[in-house]
Every structure is written in structure tokens, then in C-alpha cells.
Backbone as a ProteinNet text record, in pm:
[ID]
protein_1_A
[PRIMARY]
XXXXXXXXXXXXXXXXXXXXXXXXXXXXXXXXXXXXXXXXXXXXXXXXXXXXXXXXXXXXXXXXXXXXXXXXXXXXXXXXXXXXXXXXXXXXXXXXXXXXXXXXXXXXXXXXXXXXXXXXXXXXXXXXXXXXXXXXXXXXXXXXXXXXXXXXXXXXXXXXXXXXXXXXXXXXXXXXXXXXXXXXXXXXXXXXXXXXXXXXXXXXXXXXXXXXXXXXXXXXXXXXXXXXXXXXXXXXXXXXXXXXXXXXXXXXXXX
[TERTIARY]
18978.3	18873.8	18813.1	18899.4	18848.4	18759.4	18800.5	18717.8	18580.4	18581.6	18456.2	18364.8	18427.1	18354.2	18291.7	18369.5	18321.4	18199.9	18207.7	18096.7	17972.8	17995.2	17883.3	17820.8	17905.4	17850.9	17773.3	17824.2	17754.7	17617.6	17609.8	17482.9	17388.1	17444.2	17361.7	17300.1	17382.7	17335.8	17229.2	17254.5	17159.1	17025	17029.1	16904.7	16822.8	16883.7	16811.3	16802.6	16838.6	16841	16699.5	16599.3	16461.2	16422.8	16495.9	16463.3	16502.6	16593.9	16641.7	16549.1	16448	16358.1	16270	16262.7	16184.8	16035.4	15953.4	15808.9	15750.9	15807.8	15754.8	15776.1	15892.4	15920.4	15828.5	15801.8	15709.9	15571.4	15531.5	15399.2	15395.9	15502.4	15504.6	15495.9	15566.3	15562.3	15421.9	15358.4	15220.3	15126.1	15145	15060	15073.2	15195.2	15216.4	15142.6	15142.8	15069.8	14917.4	14871.3	14727.7	14693	14774.8	14747.8	14758.5	14853.8	14866.3	14748.8	14685	14570.6	14447	14445.1	14338.4	14199.6	14195	14066.8	14076.3	13961.9	13958.2	13899.2	13944.3	13882.6	13749.2	13704	13578.6	13503.4	13369.4	13286.9	13223.1	13181.1	13119.6	13202.2	13176.3	13239.6	13137.7	13157.4	13065.8	13130	13056.5	13097.7	13016.5	13079.3	13009.7	13026.2	12911.7	12910.4	12843.7	12896.1	12853.4	12800.2	12704.3	12647	12710.9	12786.1	12858.1	12768.1	12643.1	12555.1	12514.5	12535.4	12496.5	12618.2	12728.3	12840.9	12882.3	12887	12940.3	12844.7	12716.2	12616.9	12650.8	12698.2	12727.4	12875	12952.9	13097.4	13130.3	13218.3	13262.1	13328.2	13321.9	13378.2	13529	13593.6	13739	13792	13700.4	13736.2	13689.6	13771	13728.7	13663.3	13546.1	13474.3	13477.1	13530.6	13540.7	13489.9	13388.3	13337.3	13389.4	13448.9	13494.8	13374.3	13402.2	13292.8	13217.9	13289	13224.6	13167.6	13155.1	13106.7	12954.5	12900.7	12758.5	12715.5	12800.3	12768.6	12802.3	12747.8	12782.2	12929.4	13000.8	13142.8	13167.7	13288.3	13324.9	13371.6	13321.6	13373.1	13470.5	13440.1	13532.4	13485.2	13575.9	13547.5	13598	13507	13541.6	13510.9	13610.5	13587.4	13519.2	13423.4	13342	13410	13384.4	13423.5	13572.2	13650.5	13793.5	13856.3	13967.2	14033.4	14181.9	14264.7	14404.4	14484.4	14476.5	14535.5	14686.7	14741.7	14884	14941.4	14982.5	15033.4	15163.5	15233.1	15360.9	15341.8	15222.9	15204.4	15155.3	15247.7	15214.2	15165.1	15096	15050.5	15143.8	15190.9	15277.1	15204.8	15233.4	15172.3	15196.9	15314.6	15346.4	15252	15188.7	15093.8	14971.4	14941.2	14812.5	14835.6	14952.6	14987.7	14888.6	14832.9	14741.2	14597.5	14571.7	14435.2	14407.9	14511.3	14498.2	14388.3	14382.6	14282.5	14142.4	14113.2	13978	13949	14049.4	14029.9	14004.3	14072.7	14047.4	13902.8	13849	13713.8	13608.4	13631.5	13527.3	13551.5	13671.7	13702.3	13773.1	13712.6	13778.9	13760.8	13846.4	13836.6	13761	13672	13596.7	13641.8	13750	13798.2	13940.1	14001.1	14137.7	14236.5	14223.5	14305.4	14315.1	14439.5	14449.8	14381.9	14353.3	14293.4	14381.2	14512.9	14600.2	14603.3	14599.4	14595.9	14466.7	14359.8	14231.6	14245	14296.2	14313.6	14409.2	14511.8	14612.2	14547.8	14462.8	14392.8	14298.9	14226.4	14134.9	14208.4	14326.6	14405.5	14457.1	14516	14571.3	14465.4	14350.8	14244.8	14163.7	14135.3	14047.4	14111.7	14185.1	14245.7	14345.6	14415.2	14514.5	14451.1	14318.7	14247.7	14185.6	14201.5	14130.1	14221	14348	14442.7	14422.8	14338.1	14311.5	14227.1	14174.5	14104.8	14197.8	14221.8	14315.7	14282.9	14155.5	14115.2	14135.6	14176.9	14200.7	14338.2	14431.2	14556	14667.5	14641.5	14741.2	14669.2	14741	14672.9	14606.8	14676.2	14617	14488.6	14487.7	14368.6	14258	14291.1	14190.6	14120.6	14197.3	14137	14069.3	14122.6	14062.2	13927.5	13922.7	13793.8	13690.3	13730.4	13632.3	13578.4	13661.9	13613.8	13518.3	13552.3	13463.2	13327	13328.8	13203.3	13117.1	13180.2	13099.4	13021.3	13081.7	13010.9	12905.2	12937.3	12844.3	12722.4	12744.4	12637.2	12618	12564.7	12560.6	12435.2	12450	12336.8	12288.5	12377.1	12339.2	12243.3	12280.9	12198.6	12058.1	12058.6	11931.9	11838.9	11892.5	11810.9	11764.6	11850	11811.2	11697.3	11703	11598.7	11464.5	11471.5	11347.4	11309.7	11381	11354.1	11362	11450.8	11479.3	11593.3	11564.8	11662.5	11680.5	11801.4	11821.5	11732.1	11682.3	11592.6	11591.3	11574.9	11563.5	11415.7	11325.9	11180.4	11118.3	11141.4	11075.4	11148.1	11072.6	11130.2	11061.1	11118.6	11069.7	11040.6	10951.4	10933.4	11054.6	11095.8	11207.9	11181.5	11057.9	11019.5	11045.2	11039	11068.2	11211.7	11305.5	11446.7	11468.4	11403.8	11421	11377.1	11260.9	11206.7	11300	11355.9	11440.2	11577.8	11630.7	11765.7	11774.8	11671.2	11682.3	11724.6	11673.4	11716.3	11863.9	11920.6	12059.7	12154.3	12112.2	12201.6	12177.4	12068.4	12037.2	11953.5	11949.1	11863.7	11932.8	12065.8	12135	12211.5	12141.2	12204.9	12137.3	12202.6	12149.8	12162.5	12050.6	12050.5	12074.8	12169.9	12205.6	12177.7	12135.4	12092.1	12157.1	12151	12182.6	12063.6	12059.8	11954.5	12012.4	11954.5	12008.8	11944.7	11980.2	11932.6	11782.9	11725.5	11579	11506	11578.3	11517	11483.6	11534.4	11507.9	11601.5	11547.8	11624	11676.4	11810.3	11872.1	11960.5	11945.7	12026.3	12169	12260.6	12404.7	12488	12452.6	12541.1	12462.8	12516.3	12453	12561.3	12536.7	12626.2	12563.8	12643	12602.1	12682.6	12616.5	12685.6	12718.3	12845.3	12893.8	12965.3	12959.4	13045	13184.8	13279.8	13418.1	13432.4	13334.5	13339.7	13265.9	13229.6	13165.1	13017.2	12957.9	12816.6	12743.5	12621.1	12550.7	12478.4	12413.4	12325.4	12398	12520.9	12586.5	12524.2	12489.8	12429.6	12533.7	12545.4	12647.3	12621.9	12731	12720.7	12676.4	12698.8	12659.7	12622.1	12573.4	12533	12643	12767	12882.2	12883	12894	12883.5	12990.7	13078.9	13184.7	13147	13035	12993.3	12941.1	12969.3	12914.5	12767.4	12714.1	12576.2	12480.5	12353.8	12255.6	12159.2	12100.5	12001.5	11887	11844.2	11728.9	11603.3	11518.7	11400	11277.7	11204.4	11092.2	10974.8	10963	10846.8	10861.2	10974.4	10994.7	11033.8	10996.8	11041.1	11190.1	11248.6	11392.6	11416.9	11502.9	11543.9	11670.8	11685.5	11801.9	11854.2	11938.4	11977.2	12071.7	12064	12164.6	12297.9	12402.3	12533.2	12542.4	12621	12642.2	12789.8	12865.9	13007.3	13018.7	12924.1	12931	12892.4	12788.5	12741.6	12731.5	12846.5	12842.1	12781.6	12790	12733.2	12583.4	12533.4	12389.4	12337.9	12328.4	12285.9	12142.7	12059.3	11915.3	11867.5	11900.6	11861	11711.5
9167.7	9224.5	9121.2	9035.5	8931.3	8834.1	8798	8706.6	8767.5	8896.5	8966.4	8969.4	8993.7	8996.9	8860	8754	8618.4	8584	8624.1	8602.1	8678.9	8804.9	8886.8	8829.8	8779.2	8720.6	8593.5	8514.5	8393.8	8423.2	8526	8563.2	8615.4	8690.6	8744.8	8633.3	8531.6	8419.1	8336.3	8318	8244.3	8315.6	8445.8	8521.2	8515.2	8485.4	8481.7	8340.4	8242.8	8103.5	8055.5	8116.9	8073.6	8103.1	8197.9	8233.2	8119.5	8031.1	7923.5	7801.8	7804.1	7691.3	7689	7576.4	7564.5	7571.3	7623.7	7630.7	7492	7388.7	7253.9	7209.1	7246.2	7204.7	7276.7	7404.9	7479.5	7417.3	7374.4	7309.1	7179.9	7099.2	6972.8	6997.7	7100.3	7132.4	7171.4	7253.8	7293.8	7175.9	7090.1	6975.8	6881.2	6863.6	6777.7	6830.4	6962.9	7021.2	6994	7007.6	6984.2	6838.3	6746.9	6604	6561.4	6622.4	6589.8	6639.3	6744.4	6796.9	6704.8	6626	6526.5	6591.4	6715.6	6781.8	6889	6926.3	7031	7156.2	7273.1	7398.8	7424.6	7329.9	7346	7212.9	7220.5	7100.2	7063.6	7167.2	7145.9	7209.2	7171.7	7235.4	7248.1	7345.7	7369.3	7322	7239.6	7203.4	7288	7368.9	7475.2	7448.9	7445.7	7429.9	7553.6	7590.1	7712	7683.9	7765.1	7751.6	7856.7	7816.8	7911.4	8012.8	7972.4	8063.5	8188.2	8188	8303	8375.5	8308	8360.7	8502.5	8523.7	8649.7	8765.9	8738	8844.8	8937.1	8877.8	8956.6	8993.5	8959.6	8981.7	9130.7	9183.3	9321.5	9348.4	9469.9	9507.5	9500.3	9499.8	9494.2	9355.5	9257.8	9123.6	9096.3	9030	8979.5	8843.3	8825.1	8698.6	8622	8502.4	8417	8278.5	8231.5	8097	8004.4	7893.9	7793.9	7739.6	7688.2	7637.8	7522.8	7445.2	7329.9	7361.4	7488.8	7527.2	7520.8	7398.3	7379.9	7281.3	7265.6	7178.1	7257.5	7211.5	7275.3	7245.7	7350.5	7337.6	7362.5	7322.7	7339.6	7482.2	7542.7	7669.9	7648.7	7554.9	7530.5	7431.4	7393.7	7308.3	7381.2	7435.1	7536.3	7490.9	7459.1	7441.1	7565.1	7548.4	7658.5	7749.5	7878.3	7979.1	7993.7	7956.2	7966.7	7977.7	8053.7	8070.8	8096.8	8063.8	8099.3	8044.9	7916.2	7861.6	7842.5	7823.4	7797.8	7864.5	7988.9	8059.9	8002.2	7913.5	7861.3	7743.4	7687.9	7569	7610.8	7621.7	7662.5	7545.6	7573.5	7471.1	7476.5	7359.8	7350.2	7265.6	7294.1	7211	7060.6	7028.5	6885.9	6819.4	6899.2	6845.8	6787.2	6834.7	6800.5	6731.1	6676.5	6621.8	6512.8	6437.6	6330.2	6378.3	6502.4	6548.2	6666.2	6716.3	6838.1	6834	6723.5	6711.4	6721.3	6648.6	6653.1	6791.7	6850.7	6982.5	7085.8	7080.6	7174.3	7163.8	7045.2	7026.5	7066.8	7030.5	7045.8	7157	7219.6	7329.4	7440	7492.1	7593.9	7736.2	7822.8	7966.7	8035.3	8126	8196.8	8345.8	8381.2	8520.3	8520.8	8639.4	8655	8605.8	8478.4	8407.6	8266.8	8212.3	8076.8	7977.6	7858.1	7757.4	7727.6	7715.6	7683.1	7795.1	7920	8032.5	8029.2	7988	7975.7	7865.4	7751.4	7642.1	7681.4	7755.2	7798	7886.7	7980.3	8068	7986.1	7892.6	7811.2	7725.5	7672.6	7591.8	7674.5	7790.5	7867.9	7929.3	7961	8020.5	7916.1	7799.9	7702	7564.8	7518.3	7383.4	7374.3	7486.5	7481.9	7463.3	7482.9	7466.4	7327.3	7244.5	7115.8	6999.6	7026.7	6917.8	6841.6	6892.4	6811.9	6690.1	6677.9	6558	6479.1	6353.9	6273.5	6271.5	6263.8	6252	6380.5	6488.9	6618.2	6673.1	6589.9	6634.7	6667.4	6668.6	6706.7	6769.1	6843.9	6898.5	6792.9	6679.3	6572.3	6523	6499.8	6450.6	6553.4	6678.7	6786.4	6803.2	6814.7	6833.9	6706.8	6592.3	6466.4	6450.7	6494.3	6488.6	6574.7	6694.9	6784.7	6722.5	6656.3	6591.4	6477.6	6403.1	6294.8	6352.8	6464.9	6522.5	6574.6	6620.8	6663	6547.9	6429.4	6308.9	6264.3	6269.5	6227.3	6315.4	6447.3	6544	6606.8	6528.4	6564.4	6643.8	6772.9	6862.9	6841.5	6826.7	6810.4	6690.4	6579.1	6457.3	6478.8	6544.2	6568.4	6654	6756.8	6845.7	6774.5	6695.6	6622.5	6524.2	6455.2	6361.3	6431.4	6554.9	6632.9	6719.6	6709.7	6789.9	6939.6	6979	7119	7159.6	7246	7283.6	7435.1	7482.6	7626.8	7693.3	7809.7	7880.5	8029.8	8106.2	8254.7	8292.1	8199.4	8231.4	8168.2	8039.8	7969.2	7995.1	8017.3	8025.1	7923	7896.8	7791.1	7843.6	7779.8	7805.1	7753.2	7824	7776.8	7637	7612.3	7484.4	7367.8	7396.4	7293.9	7246.8	7341.5	7307.8	7231.2	7277.7	7213.4	7067.2	7043.6	6907.3	6815	6867	6790.7	6761.4	6860.1	6845.7	6778.3	6781.8	6727.8	6580.4	6493.7	6352.6	6337.2	6432.5	6425.6	6492.9	6610.6	6695.3	6689.5	6626.1	6623.8	6745.4	6770.3	6878.4	7012.7	7010	7135.2	7181.7	7260.3	7320.2	7452.9	7531	7665.3	7696.3	7739	7785.1	7933	7983.2	8123.2	8183.6	8308.5	8375.2	8512.2	8564	8703.6	8765.4	8894.9	8968.3	9048.3	9034.5	9106.6	9245.3	9316	9454.2	9460.3	9349.4	9347.1	9299.5	9277.1	9236.5	9090	9011.9	8866.8	8798.3	8707	8632.6	8504.4	8489.2	8384.1	8296.9	8167.9	8070.2	8076.9	8087	8094.9	7992.1	7953.3	7871.8	7788.6	7671.6	7585.1	7536.6	7562.8	7523	7406.3	7300.2	7183.9	7174.6	7165.2	7155.6	7010.7	6980.1	6843.9	6821.9	6699.6	6660.7	6628.3	6612.7	6586.2	6452.1	6361.5	6235.1	6241.5	6363.1	6392.3	6356.9	6316.9	6296.2	6430.2	6437.5	6563.6	6598.7	6715.3	6760.6	6801.2	6850.5	6904.9	7040.4	7059.4	7184	7282.6	7396.1	7494.9	7554.8	7591.9	7657.5	7802.7	7861.4	8001	8018.7	8138.2	8166.1	8242.6	8225.8	8289	8254.4	8356.8	8335.3	8415.4	8345.1	8414.6	8433.9	8383.8	8394.2	8531.6	8584.5	8710.3	8705.6	8584.4	8566.2	8549.7	8576.7	8571.2	8452.1	8403.3	8295	8334.1	8243.7	8270.7	8291.2	8381.3	8417.5	8340.6	8281.8	8196.2	8273.6	8401.3	8479.2	8518.8	8488.5	8519.6	8394	8385.7	8269.8	8282	8168.8	8160.4	8118.4	8195.9	8161.1	8075.7	7995.5	7910.9	7933.5	8036	8081.6	7982.9	7978.9	7901.7	7975.9	7905.3	7971.6	8033.6	8143.4	8211	8254.1	8189.1	8225.4	8364	8398.6	8527.6	8642.2	8624.3	8733.3	8677.2	8648.5	8584.2	8671	8802.6	8891.3	8917.1	8884.9	8908.5	8802.4	8676.3	8567	8571.3	8645.1	8651.7	8795.9	8873.6	9014.6	9035.4
9612.7	9531	9438.2	9377.2	9287.3	9361.5	9487.9	9566.4	9596.2	9629.4	9656.7	9532.7	9417.8	9293	9262.2	9291.9	9265	9350.3	9477	9568	9521.4	9481.9	9436.2	9308.7	9219.1	9096	9124.5	9223.7	9260.5	9317.8	9404.5	9463	9353.1	9260.1	9150.4	9067.8	9034.8	8953.3	9029.2	9161.5	9239.4	9247	9255.3	9269.7	9143.6	9029.3	8904.4	8849.1	8929.7	8880.4	8846.1	8909	8878.2	8735.7	8672.9	8534.8	8440.2	8486.8	8401.8	8407.7	8492.2	8501.8	8376.1	8311.4	8191.2	8220.2	8129.2	8151.5	8176.6	8104.6	8125	8271.1	8329	8466.9	8565.4	8538.7	8625.5	8618.5	8499.4	8485.2	8565.5	8558.7	8630.8	8781	8828.2	8969	9008.6	8928	8959.3	8953.4	8851.7	8836.8	8955.5	9006	9121.9	9244.9	9262	9373.5	9362.6	9237.2	9219.1	9244.9	9192.6	9209.3	9356.1	9427.4	9569.3	9652.2	9604.9	9679	9668.4	9561	9537.1	9532.7	9492.5	9479.7	9373.4	9318.3	9217.9	9277.4	9231.8	9277.2	9208.9	9125.6	9057.7	9063.5	9051	9060	8926.8	8855.7	8724	8612.9	8489.8	8377.5	8264.9	8181.1	8070	7941.9	7868.5	7732.2	7640.3	7557.5	7486	7332.9	7264.9	7121.4	7056	6940.3	6874.6	6733.4	6691.7	6558.6	6468.4	6363.4	6278.5	6207.7	6177.2	6104.5	6180	6311.1	6395.7	6452.5	6462.7	6535.5	6487.4	6356	6303.1	6325.3	6349.8	6364.8	6480.3	6592.1	6709.8	6725.8	6624.7	6632.9	6608.9	6694.5	6681.2	6547.8	6500.5	6368.5	6363.4	6482	6478.9	6441.4	6435.8	6394	6251.9	6178.2	6046.4	6067.7	6009.7	6025.1	5895.6	5902.6	5782.9	5816.8	5746.8	5766.8	5660.3	5698.5	5599.4	5518.4	5403.9	5319	5383.3	5466.1	5526.8	5668.3	5699.2	5833.3	5837.4	5841.4	5844.8	5951.2	6051	6166.3	6294.5	6404.3	6534.4	6566.6	6608.6	6637.5	6786.1	6828.5	6969.6	6992.9	7100.7	7144.9	7256.7	7348.7	7457	7558.2	7645.9	7761.7	7884.4	7964.2	8062.9	8206.1	8287.4	8429.5	8487.8	8574	8618.1	8718.1	8704.6	8803.6	8824.4	8723.3	8736.6	8597.3	8587.1	8456.5	8479.8	8375.7	8376.4	8492.3	8517.3	8640.1	8631.8	8513.1	8502	8377.6	8386.5	8269.8	8215.7	8293.9	8251.5	8156.6	8148.1	8063.5	7927	7832.9	7699.3	7617.8	7509.1	7416.3	7294.3	7252.6	7136.9	7029.2	6902.8	6795.2	6813.1	6866.7	6887.7	6989	7077.8	7173.9	7108.9	6986.6	6922.1	6791.4	6768.1	6639	6596.1	6685.7	6650	6636.8	6672.9	6677.8	6581	6520.6	6442	6335	6265.3	6157.9	6212.6	6319.4	6381	6441.9	6505	6564.2	6456.8	6346.2	6234.5	6187.6	6189	6141.8	6246	6371.4	6474.4	6573.5	6572.2	6660.7	6587.7	6482.6	6399.3	6457.9	6413.3	6443.6	6327.8	6361.8	6260.4	6247.4	6312.6	6304.4	6254.9	6252.9	6203.2	6310	6341.1	6437.4	6383.7	6376.9	6327	6422.8	6370.1	6454.8	6576.3	6552.3	6665.5	6768.2	6723.3	6817.4	6901.1	6840.5	6914.8	7018.7	6978.1	7074.2	7185.9	7152.2	7250.1	7357.4	7312.1	7409.2	7496.9	7435.8	7515.6	7618	7576.9	7671.5	7787.7	7761.3	7864.6	7957.4	7900.5	7979.3	8056.8	7995.8	8058.3	8079.4	7977.8	7988.5	8102.4	8131.6	8239.7	8374	8382.9	8513.1	8525.1	8422.6	8420.5	8466	8489.4	8514.4	8641.7	8729.5	8854.8	8827.6	8706	8661.4	8571.6	8603.6	8526.8	8380.1	8345.4	8205.6	8129.8	8196.8	8133.6	8168.7	8211.3	8273	8175.8	8045	7947.6	7827.4	7744.5	7625.7	7539.7	7519.3	7436.2	7498.6	7628.6	7695.6	7694.1	7718.6	7722.5	7588.8	7482.7	7352.6	7297.5	7333.1	7295.7	7364.8	7490.4	7563.3	7497.6	7454.7	7388.4	7262.5	7186.3	7063.5	7100	7203	7250	7291.7	7365.3	7412.2	7299.2	7193.3	7077.9	7017.9	7019.2	6971.1	7071.2	7197.9	7302.7	7311.7	7303.9	7312.2	7173.3	7082.7	6939.5	6908.1	6892.9	6863.2	6720.6	6627.8	6488.7	6472.1	6531.2	6518.7	6584.1	6698.7	6770.4	6685.8	6625.3	6542.5	6413.6	6355.2	6234.4	6260.9	6374.4	6407.4	6429.3	6476.3	6504.3	6387.8	6275	6157.1	6183.9	6273.3	6295.9	6200.8	6109.4	6006.6	6003.5	5965	5955.3	5853.6	5886.9	5799.1	5828	5724.3	5744.2	5766.5	5746.2	5755.8	5878.7	5898.6	6008.3	6140.2	6244.1	6379.6	6465.3	6584.3	6670.6	6812.2	6879.4	7019.8	7098.2	7200.5	7277.2	7335.9	7369.2	7428.3	7331.2	7200.8	7101.2	7111.6	7123.2	7139.2	7268.4	7374.9	7506.8	7501.3	7442.7	7435.6	7354.1	7246.4	7161.8	7226.7	7299.2	7349.8	7484.9	7566.8	7700.5	7703.8	7617.7	7619.5	7585.9	7515.4	7469	7568	7617.2	7696.1	7847.7	7890.1	8031.5	8072.6	8202.9	8253.3	8267.7	8276.2	8303.5	8176.8	8097	7979.2	7953.1	7873.3	7845	7694.9	7635.2	7498.5	7502	7423.8	7424.3	7287.3	7290.8	7168.1	7152.6	7031.1	7001.7	6933.3	6928.6	6858.2	6743.8	6625.3	6511.3	6500.6	6395.3	6380	6354.9	6314.1	6291.3	6416.1	6524.4	6648.9	6656.7	6569.3	6572	6672.9	6750.6	6849.4	6779.5	6780.5	6699.8	6786.1	6772.9	6850.9	6802.3	6899.4	6862.1	6936.7	7060.4	7141.4	7240.3	7272.6	7371.9	7470.5	7597.6	7706.5	7781.5	7798.8	7872.4	8002.4	8115.1	8244.8	8274.9	8292	8312.3	8444.7	8493.1	8604.2	8550.3	8640.7	8597.7	8529.5	8545.5	8473.3	8342.4	8298	8167.7	8162	8274.5	8278.4	8286.2	8242.2	8234.5	8362.8	8361	8469	8596.9	8587.5	8704.4	8737.8	8863.7	8904.8	8955.2	8889.6	8922.6	9061.4	9126.1	9256.5	9243.5	9126.1	9106.3	8959.3	8926.5	8788.9	8718.4	8760.3	8694.7	8547	8462.6	8318.8	8247.9	8174.4	8102.4	7956	7917	7778.6	7744.6	7623.8	7583.4	7542.2	7535	7491.2	7609.6	7583.8	7688.7	7667.7	7776.7	7758.9	7665.8	7582.9	7496.1	7581.8	7537.8	7616.5	7562.8	7655.6	7615.2	7559	7588.6	7540.3	7394.4	7334	7192.3	7118.1	6989.4	6912	6880.2	6846.1	6824.4	6679.2	6611.1	6475.4	6483	6377.9	6363.5	6221.4	6203.2	6073.8	6001.8	5868.9	5792.9	5787.4	5754.7	5739.8	5603.1	5597.6	5470.6	5462.1	5378.1	5364.4	5300.1	5215.4	5140.6	5230.7	5312.6	5402.8	5545.6	5607.7	5740.4	5850.7	5835.3	5938.4	5919	5802.8	5777.4	5683.2	5729.6	5643.1	5601.9	5676.9	5645.2	5647.8	5542.6	5540.2	5527.7
[MASK]
+++++++++++++++++++++++++++++++++++++++++++++++++++++++++++++++++++++++++++++++++++++++++++++++++++++++++++++++++++++++++++++++++++++++++++++++++++++++++++++++++++++++++++++++++++++++++++++++++++++++++++++++++++++++++++++++++++++++++++++++++++++++++++++++

């Protein structure tokens, strides 16, 4: 009987041995498969920047919206491989992964809702970053987030608008073509300006998506119009507002 019980226990332990595999090891196994395939399941990726002054306008009431005092520049929303999400749920993000980048990420990739900055980065990593590892330059959390910070400098919307004297205003609006003319030399040909509409019917710039190749060059042409963003392309038949940020009234900065 004891021998039979020992065999049964051994089989039981073997059947559950996979539970003892660490998440890090599962990630390495998955990463090895990706690297051995020498190809990506995606061709383009979107680098997405958001304007804090408009973000809270379209935010659902179940979220608390809080803008930091220094939220007056375009911030990173994400770096998204196209047409794919959530590739490796076993690869978690740890604070130690970003120890050298935390200060810059807090400044340029902040959360504006009742979610800590790290929780925001964690969601972006698991949803999008885990699909980017087939590119060597994005094959770890440090590389992925470092690349996003580099891209914010490379595709600098703040500088482009400043050179063209485009400034946030509750009164002045712009033709969509004005933004296109200013941004094309900086962002290339494949990018999308996205807008929201407030209760007064004003079309307001909120987000800009730039389509990139895996080597971070611009003007990658998507295979489809798959769009995971909650925002819609700005419409050329209407003028576009570029609202200032308001820490006191983030949901209605221009009543």
C-alpha cells in the first residue's frame, strides 16, 4: 500500500510540476521561440502621444481625473505593435526593471487617472510591450520603455508646435491642414490626429499616433485600419481646438 501511495504521489507531483516554473523562465522560453522564428507577427507599430489638456474631457465618470501641476507637455500614451495584444501574460513588469528610467517615465509617461504611474506602465507592458520582443531593440522592459522615451524626443510634438506658434487656447481654433503641414516634416506621412468632441460640440485635439517601422523610422503603412484607440480621427470639415490644461477643472478647461 505504501509503495502504491508513493507512486501515486509521484505522479501527482509530476502532473503539477509546471506550476513550479517561474514566470521569468516561462518568459525566457517564449522569448527563445520568438527569437528563433526570426520574424515578427507585426510589421508596423504606433507611437502614441497624448495632450493632457484634453484627456479628461472624454474620460468616463467612473475614473478620477487628476492632472499634475507640470502636465503642460505632450506625454506618452504607448508604443503599440499593430494588430496584436497581450502576447505573453507570464512576463510581469517589476519596479526593478525600470529603476534607471523611473524619473523620466514619471515626467513623460504619467497616469492621469486613479492608477499609479507604475500600474499604468504595467498595463501597457503586458498589453503591448510583451508583443514587441521579436525586435531586439524592444526585447526587455528596459529597452521597450527606453525606446518610448527616445521616440518622444525624436518625434517631438511640443517643439514642432512651438516653432509654428501653435499654442493652447480656449478661443482660437485651427484648420486641420495647419496641424498636418506643421507635423509632416517631423512625423512623416503616416500619422493620425485624433480628436474628441465636448458638450458644446467643439472638436478638440487629444492624441497623435505615428506609424513606425520596427527600426523606429516613420511612415510605415499599416496592413489594416485596426484601431484600438477610443478616439476618432479629427475631421477636416471642422476646425480643431487645442485646449490648455487646467488642474482645477480638468474635465472642462474651457467652459
